[in-house]
């Protein structure tokens, strides 16, 4: 059943022939595409209150620095220009910069801690990251066609009000990832200094550095992430060269020398799969934030392939190095295990790399990779906050970036001594709700919109009277929530279905996907029949 939205005339009151954008029905601005093709416009009437003065400041900063004011407004086809191949390549390179970092290496250590041998850990990591990357890549294909950020796109399937829940969860997800990056960066700086510099200082450095880049907006994010991946890749490949000789596929993966088999093995594989899948799938709720400026005729195949490779391959590279080191810690390099038990992940990096000078130099540079990841997290967090309420949308993006950065630094300081616990719980939880998000988005697009953007009334992106109410979206999301609750595995809770799989096999994502789909389809049909949109 294709959806035929009511096509209302898009009237404007502007005196200039330039194309206009409308924000919350009370702001009018003129489009001035720049080198990143964002809608770089200035509000006409600010008023006299504190909020108005903030918006006036944002407009001035936009004119001088290009800080991307009014960033969430839809970009129409006439506001986009052709992108040469090197700018399209950013669809892969920016994600490579965001994933080639210490936190991915640290995630790779989880497999050995679960009792998996190297072969089992690597195979699970490869498939988990690939599945997660494909989920994010599919969502990315809708960015160029719609000219909308990811949360705004979700309004056409979740509905106006439930999409605000998505925006809030998105903020929590990105702050969680940013917290992990800050912790790993802080640990790295402390390890290099031999403990004379506190982890807290490193956390602040990474947090503030990320804020500076994200403050500028999409231009700043792309400027850094377009190149930083190469530095991180060289460092990680050197790590492979120095640790590869200790790679062992021995089945005796646990510290006791016992090997896993049967349902016990299945449960650990499923748990690791949920973690690594969540790492790559966690981008799906923000990925279109970085594609809205691409021309409407950008190849969907190209977007999908570049995004999948850009997310999955670098994540695999970083995590598999962690798998090798984690396995060696239990089999042949007990000194690495001692380094980890007496310090943190950064101490392991210092122990496995040599000579000492190179090791310290590498760890410092890897600390800076946290900034490449965090600037993505902070930028999208601010955009998501602006899409929670109309009032939040009127507050300048740079203000929300400042607030999110402060919260991230505070959380990182509080959890700096529990990194792997934070990663294991955080990534699994992210994977669950992102799976529901993906299931609803893809079902709406393929089944109800007939896989065509022409069946979307894109002019209605910010008009609740022309968007779905969200009965089906909210119901399916809640049903999906029940699915991952009974199938999830965390350190604080194991669902009853997960308990039945070897005493703790994470099947939360699988149940969430099925539950969400089964609930959404009939409810969406009824919503269309009763409400008509």
PDB file of N, CA and C in Angstrom, residues 107 110-111 114 116 120-132 265-281 319 424 427-428 431-432 435 505-510:
ATOM      1  N   UNK A 107      37.314  -3.097  22.723  1.00  0.00           N
ATOM      2  CA  UNK A 107      36.172  -3.982  22.510  1.00  0.00           C
ATOM      3  C   UNK A 107      36.637  -5.361  22.062  1.00  0.00           C
ATOM      4  N   UNK A 110      37.172  -8.237  24.592  1.00  0.00           N
ATOM      5  CA  UNK A 110      36.045  -8.867  25.279  1.00  0.00           C
ATOM      6  C   UNK A 110      35.912 -10.335  24.916  1.00  0.00           C
ATOM      7  N   UNK A 111      36.215 -10.700  23.659  1.00  0.00           N
ATOM      8  CA  UNK A 111      36.072 -12.088  23.228  1.00  0.00           C
ATOM      9  C   UNK A 111      36.837 -13.064  24.086  1.00  0.00           C
ATOM     10  N   UNK A 114      35.379 -13.528  27.479  1.00  0.00           N
ATOM     11  CA  UNK A 114      34.194 -14.386  27.484  1.00  0.00           C
ATOM     12  C   UNK A 114      34.559 -15.861  27.362  1.00  0.00           C
ATOM     13  N   UNK A 116      36.246 -17.169  24.529  1.00  0.00           N
ATOM     14  CA  UNK A 116      36.351 -17.587  23.136  1.00  0.00           C
ATOM     15  C   UNK A 116      37.804 -17.623  22.701  1.00  0.00           C
ATOM     16  N   UNK A 120      37.290 -18.050  17.018  1.00  0.00           N
ATOM     17  CA  UNK A 120      35.886 -17.775  17.331  1.00  0.00           C
ATOM     18  C   UNK A 120      35.636 -16.283  17.508  1.00  0.00           C
ATOM     19  N   UNK A 121      36.564 -15.626  18.178  1.00  0.00           N
ATOM     20  CA  UNK A 121      36.399 -14.191  18.424  1.00  0.00           C
ATOM     21  C   UNK A 121      36.470 -13.389  17.129  1.00  0.00           C
ATOM     22  N   UNK A 122      37.413 -13.727  16.245  1.00  0.00           N
ATOM     23  CA  UNK A 122      37.574 -12.980  15.003  1.00  0.00           C
ATOM     24  C   UNK A 122      36.391 -13.202  14.065  1.00  0.00           C
ATOM     25  N   UNK A 123      35.958 -14.450  13.911  1.00  0.00           N
ATOM     26  CA  UNK A 123      34.818 -14.725  13.028  1.00  0.00           C
ATOM     27  C   UNK A 123      33.569 -13.991  13.519  1.00  0.00           C
ATOM     28  N   UNK A 124      33.328 -14.041  14.806  1.00  0.00           N
ATOM     29  CA  UNK A 124      32.170 -13.342  15.370  1.00  0.00           C
ATOM     30  C   UNK A 124      32.277 -11.840  15.162  1.00  0.00           C
ATOM     31  N   UNK A 125      33.472 -11.305  15.353  1.00  0.00           N
ATOM     32  CA  UNK A 125      33.695  -9.870  15.183  1.00  0.00           C
ATOM     33  C   UNK A 125      33.465  -9.442  13.746  1.00  0.00           C
ATOM     34  N   UNK A 126      33.973 -10.206  12.793  1.00  0.00           N
ATOM     35  CA  UNK A 126      33.829  -9.853  11.371  1.00  0.00           C
ATOM     36  C   UNK A 126      32.359  -9.811  10.968  1.00  0.00           C
ATOM     37  N   UNK A 127      31.616 -10.858  11.303  1.00  0.00           N
ATOM     38  CA  UNK A 127      30.215 -10.898  10.894  1.00  0.00           C
ATOM     39  C   UNK A 127      29.368  -9.881  11.666  1.00  0.00           C
ATOM     40  N   UNK A 128      29.649  -9.710  12.941  1.00  0.00           N
ATOM     41  CA  UNK A 128      28.886  -8.756  13.733  1.00  0.00           C
ATOM     42  C   UNK A 128      29.051  -7.332  13.237  1.00  0.00           C
ATOM     43  N   UNK A 129      30.289  -6.928  12.957  1.00  0.00           N
ATOM     44  CA  UNK A 129      30.526  -5.568  12.465  1.00  0.00           C
ATOM     45  C   UNK A 129      29.958  -5.381  11.067  1.00  0.00           C
ATOM     46  N   UNK A 130      30.011  -6.434  10.237  1.00  0.00           N
ATOM     47  CA  UNK A 130      29.462  -6.331   8.887  1.00  0.00           C
ATOM     48  C   UNK A 130      27.945  -6.151   8.923  1.00  0.00           C
ATOM     49  N   UNK A 131      27.255  -6.933   9.746  1.00  0.00           N
ATOM     50  CA  UNK A 131      25.802  -6.790   9.872  1.00  0.00           C
ATOM     51  C   UNK A 131      25.438  -5.399  10.370  1.00  0.00           C
ATOM     52  N   UNK A 132      26.142  -4.942  11.399  1.00  0.00           N
ATOM     53  CA  UNK A 132      25.864  -3.616  11.949  1.00  0.00           C
ATOM     54  C   UNK A 132      26.144  -2.512  10.950  1.00  0.00           C
ATOM     55  N   UNK A 265      29.282 -22.458  24.369  1.00  0.00           N
ATOM     56  CA  UNK A 265      29.962 -21.734  23.292  1.00  0.00           C
ATOM     57  C   UNK A 265      28.978 -20.819  22.566  1.00  0.00           C
ATOM     58  N   UNK A 266      27.798 -21.337  22.260  1.00  0.00           N
ATOM     59  CA  UNK A 266      26.795 -20.538  21.554  1.00  0.00           C
ATOM     60  C   UNK A 266      26.427 -19.284  22.328  1.00  0.00           C
ATOM     61  N   UNK A 267      26.289 -19.416  23.632  1.00  0.00           N
ATOM     62  CA  UNK A 267      25.897 -18.265  24.443  1.00  0.00           C
ATOM     63  C   UNK A 267      26.951 -17.171  24.413  1.00  0.00           C
ATOM     64  N   UNK A 268      28.231 -17.561  24.470  1.00  0.00           N
ATOM     65  CA  UNK A 268      29.299 -16.555  24.449  1.00  0.00           C
ATOM     66  C   UNK A 268      29.434 -15.903  23.081  1.00  0.00           C
ATOM     67  N   UNK A 269      29.262 -16.697  22.022  1.00  0.00           N
ATOM     68  CA  UNK A 269      29.314 -16.134  20.679  1.00  0.00           C
ATOM     69  C   UNK A 269      28.186 -15.128  20.480  1.00  0.00           C
ATOM     70  N   UNK A 270      26.989 -15.464  20.913  1.00  0.00           N
ATOM     71  CA  UNK A 270      25.851 -14.561  20.774  1.00  0.00           C
ATOM     72  C   UNK A 270      26.058 -13.266  21.563  1.00  0.00           C
ATOM     73  N   UNK A 271      26.660 -13.397  22.740  1.00  0.00           N
ATOM     74  CA  UNK A 271      26.911 -12.206  23.554  1.00  0.00           C
ATOM     75  C   UNK A 271      27.919 -11.282  22.883  1.00  0.00           C
ATOM     76  N   UNK A 272      29.016 -11.856  22.374  1.00  0.00           N
ATOM     77  CA  UNK A 272      30.006 -11.036  21.675  1.00  0.00           C
ATOM     78  C   UNK A 272      29.417 -10.453  20.397  1.00  0.00           C
ATOM     79  N   UNK A 273      28.605 -11.242  19.701  1.00  0.00           N
ATOM     80  CA  UNK A 273      27.969 -10.766  18.476  1.00  0.00           C
ATOM     81  C   UNK A 273      27.115  -9.533  18.753  1.00  0.00           C
ATOM     82  N   UNK A 274      26.387  -9.544  19.857  1.00  0.00           N
ATOM     83  CA  UNK A 274      25.547  -8.395  20.216  1.00  0.00           C
ATOM     84  C   UNK A 274      26.397  -7.159  20.471  1.00  0.00           C
ATOM     85  N   UNK A 275      27.557  -7.342  21.090  1.00  0.00           N
ATOM     86  CA  UNK A 275      28.428  -6.214  21.414  1.00  0.00           C
ATOM     87  C   UNK A 275      29.005  -5.589  20.147  1.00  0.00           C
ATOM     88  N   UNK A 276      29.589  -6.420  19.274  1.00  0.00           N
ATOM     89  CA  UNK A 276      30.244  -5.871  18.089  1.00  0.00           C
ATOM     90  C   UNK A 276      29.221  -5.375  17.065  1.00  0.00           C
ATOM     91  N   UNK A 277      28.081  -6.038  16.987  1.00  0.00           N
ATOM     92  CA  UNK A 277      27.007  -5.550  16.119  1.00  0.00           C
ATOM     93  C   UNK A 277      26.535  -4.173  16.598  1.00  0.00           C
ATOM     94  N   UNK A 278      26.367  -4.023  17.907  1.00  0.00           N
ATOM     95  CA  UNK A 278      25.939  -2.746  18.457  1.00  0.00           C
ATOM     96  C   UNK A 278      26.916  -1.632  18.170  1.00  0.00           C
ATOM     97  N   UNK A 279      28.203  -1.964  18.095  1.00  0.00           N
ATOM     98  CA  UNK A 279      29.214  -0.959  17.797  1.00  0.00           C
ATOM     99  C   UNK A 279      29.000  -0.345  16.426  1.00  0.00           C
ATOM    100  N   UNK A 280      28.723  -1.178  15.418  1.00  0.00           N
ATOM    101  CA  UNK A 280      28.540  -0.674  14.053  1.00  0.00           C
ATOM    102  C   UNK A 280      27.127  -0.169  13.800  1.00  0.00           C
ATOM    103  N   UNK A 281      26.129  -0.828  14.390  1.00  0.00           N
ATOM    104  CA  UNK A 281      24.734  -0.423  14.169  1.00  0.00           C
ATOM    105  C   UNK A 281      24.400   0.870  14.890  1.00  0.00           C
ATOM    106  N   UNK A 319      39.164  -4.020  16.125  1.00  0.00           N
ATOM    107  CA  UNK A 319      38.714  -5.050  17.061  1.00  0.00           C
ATOM    108  C   UNK A 319      39.523  -6.338  16.940  1.00  0.00           C
ATOM    109  N   UNK A 424      30.868  -3.153  27.288  1.00  0.00           N
ATOM    110  CA  UNK A 424      30.048  -4.341  27.079  1.00  0.00           C
ATOM    111  C   UNK A 424      28.562  -4.049  27.273  1.00  0.00           C
ATOM    112  N   UNK A 427      27.355  -0.991  24.451  1.00  0.00           N
ATOM    113  CA  UNK A 427      27.208  -1.367  23.059  1.00  0.00           C
ATOM    114  C   UNK A 427      26.060  -2.332  22.846  1.00  0.00           C
ATOM    115  N   UNK A 428      25.858  -3.242  23.779  1.00  0.00           N
ATOM    116  CA  UNK A 428      24.724  -4.157  23.648  1.00  0.00           C
ATOM    117  C   UNK A 428      23.412  -3.387  23.717  1.00  0.00           C
ATOM    118  N   UNK A 431      22.718  -1.500  20.527  1.00  0.00           N
ATOM    119  CA  UNK A 431      22.295  -2.374  19.451  1.00  0.00           C
ATOM    120  C   UNK A 431      20.820  -2.706  19.517  1.00  0.00           C
ATOM    121  N   UNK A 432      20.285  -2.879  20.715  1.00  0.00           N
ATOM    122  CA  UNK A 432      18.877  -3.250  20.856  1.00  0.00           C
ATOM    123  C   UNK A 432      17.948  -2.188  20.270  1.00  0.00           C
ATOM    124  N   UNK A 435      18.198  -1.551  16.584  1.00  0.00           N
ATOM    125  CA  UNK A 435      17.573  -2.590  15.775  1.00  0.00           C
ATOM    126  C   UNK A 435      16.093  -2.296  15.583  1.00  0.00           C
ATOM    127  N   UNK A 505      22.991 -16.392  26.732  1.00  0.00           N
ATOM    128  CA  UNK A 505      23.308 -16.064  25.349  1.00  0.00           C
ATOM    129  C   UNK A 505      22.453 -14.910  24.876  1.00  0.00           C
ATOM    130  N   UNK A 506      23.076 -13.832  24.436  1.00  0.00           N
ATOM    131  CA  UNK A 506      22.351 -12.617  24.084  1.00  0.00           C
ATOM    132  C   UNK A 506      21.617 -12.787  22.754  1.00  0.00           C
ATOM    133  N   UNK A 507      20.304 -12.834  22.812  1.00  0.00           N
ATOM    134  CA  UNK A 507      19.465 -12.900  21.603  1.00  0.00           C
ATOM    135  C   UNK A 507      18.518 -11.701  21.553  1.00  0.00           C
ATOM    136  N   UNK A 508      18.889 -10.646  22.237  1.00  0.00           N
ATOM    137  CA  UNK A 508      18.041  -9.458  22.301  1.00  0.00           C
ATOM    138  C   UNK A 508      17.795  -8.825  20.945  1.00  0.00           C
ATOM    139  N   UNK A 509      18.844  -8.707  20.108  1.00  0.00           N
ATOM    140  CA  UNK A 509      18.670  -8.083  18.802  1.00  0.00           C
ATOM    141  C   UNK A 509      17.777  -8.914  17.895  1.00  0.00           C
ATOM    142  N   UNK A 510      17.963 -10.226  17.914  1.00  0.00           N
ATOM    143  CA  UNK A 510      17.154 -11.098  17.073  1.00  0.00           C
ATOM    144  C   UNK A 510      15.676 -11.011  17.449  1.00  0.00           C
TER     145      UNK A 510
END
